[in-house]
């Protein structure tokens, strides 16, 4: 579970970085669909970080 969350987090951050570079450096205006996709990626990153923290604190309690 932890590895899946880490891979999801890395992929999401990669897509976010790609869109950031495209928008800020290249000056491309993102479409409505791309903005929605970016918002969903931010949500996935937040949920992944939350779950990773929950798993980490759960492991500490077991020890």
mmCIF file of C-alpha atoms in Angstrom:
data_model
loop_
_atom_site.group_PDB
_atom_site.id
_atom_site.type_symbol
_atom_site.label_atom_id
_atom_site.label_comp_id
_atom_site.label_asym_id
_atom_site.label_seq_id
_atom_site.Cartn_x
_atom_site.Cartn_y
_atom_site.Cartn_z
ATOM 1 C CA UNK A 1 0.000 0.000 0.000
ATOM 2 C CA UNK A 2 2.793 2.381 0.941
ATOM 3 C CA UNK A 3 4.647 1.786 -2.344
ATOM 4 C CA UNK A 4 1.493 2.372 -4.403
ATOM 5 C CA UNK A 5 0.896 5.671 -2.620
ATOM 6 C CA UNK A 6 4.490 6.764 -3.186
ATOM 7 C CA UNK A 7 4.306 5.947 -6.908
ATOM 8 C CA UNK A 8 0.971 7.780 -7.189
ATOM 9 C CA UNK A 9 2.484 10.757 -5.407
ATOM 10 C CA UNK A 10 5.526 10.821 -7.698
ATOM 11 C CA UNK A 11 3.444 10.532 -10.877
ATOM 12 C CA UNK A 12 1.068 13.265 -9.739
ATOM 13 C CA UNK A 13 3.933 15.591 -8.856
ATOM 14 C CA UNK A 14 5.480 14.896 -12.265
ATOM 15 C CA UNK A 15 2.278 15.892 -14.069
ATOM 16 C CA UNK A 16 1.910 19.001 -11.894
ATOM 17 C CA UNK A 17 5.489 20.009 -12.705
ATOM 18 C CA UNK A 18 4.871 19.444 -16.421
ATOM 19 C CA UNK A 19 1.788 21.686 -16.429
ATOM 20 C CA UNK A 20 3.570 24.312 -14.327
ATOM 21 C CA UNK A 21 6.488 24.442 -16.767
ATOM 22 C CA UNK A 22 4.109 24.534 -19.724
ATOM 23 C CA UNK A 23 2.083 27.384 -18.249
ATOM 24 C CA UNK A 24 4.777 29.519 -16.625
ATOM 25 C CA UNK A 25 7.844 29.089 -18.808
ATOM 26 C CA UNK A 26 6.344 28.438 -22.236
ATOM 27 C CA UNK A 27 3.479 30.887 -21.669
ATOM 28 C CA UNK A 28 0.792 28.418 -22.766
ATOM 29 C CA UNK A 29 -2.683 29.084 -21.381
ATOM 30 C CA UNK A 30 -4.191 25.886 -19.992
ATOM 31 C CA UNK A 31 -7.622 24.817 -21.193
ATOM 32 C CA UNK A 32 -10.574 24.194 -18.880
ATOM 33 C CA UNK A 33 -10.012 20.430 -19.056
ATOM 34 C CA UNK A 34 -6.344 20.778 -18.161
ATOM 35 C CA UNK A 35 -7.216 22.994 -15.194
ATOM 36 C CA UNK A 36 -9.734 20.418 -13.944
ATOM 37 C CA UNK A 37 -7.136 17.650 -14.401
ATOM 38 C CA UNK A 38 -4.623 19.750 -12.448
ATOM 39 C CA UNK A 39 -7.149 20.286 -9.632
ATOM 40 C CA UNK A 40 -7.785 16.535 -9.426
ATOM 41 C CA UNK A 41 -4.022 15.935 -9.274
ATOM 42 C CA UNK A 42 -3.719 18.366 -6.353
ATOM 43 C CA UNK A 43 -6.509 16.446 -4.607
ATOM 44 C CA UNK A 44 -4.734 13.119 -5.248
ATOM 45 C CA UNK A 45 -1.473 14.537 -3.863
ATOM 46 C CA UNK A 46 -3.255 15.739 -0.727
ATOM 47 C CA UNK A 47 -4.985 12.408 -0.149
ATOM 48 C CA UNK A 48 -1.762 10.459 -0.792
ATOM 49 C CA UNK A 49 0.218 12.575 1.670
ATOM 50 C CA UNK A 50 -2.555 12.236 4.260
ATOM 51 C CA UNK A 51 -2.650 8.441 3.885
ATOM 52 C CA UNK A 52 1.144 8.148 3.997
ATOM 53 C CA UNK A 53 1.195 10.131 7.252
ATOM 54 C CA UNK A 54 -1.573 7.922 8.676
ATOM 55 C CA UNK A 55 0.338 4.763 7.715
ATOM 56 C CA UNK A 56 3.565 6.159 9.188
ATOM 57 C CA UNK A 57 1.934 7.073 12.516
ATOM 58 C CA UNK A 58 0.212 3.675 12.585
ATOM 59 C CA UNK A 59 3.585 1.953 12.223
ATOM 60 C CA UNK A 60 5.013 4.002 15.088
ATOM 61 C CA UNK A 61 2.115 3.051 17.375
ATOM 62 C CA UNK A 62 2.647 -0.663 16.652
ATOM 63 C CA UNK A 63 6.285 -0.439 17.725
#
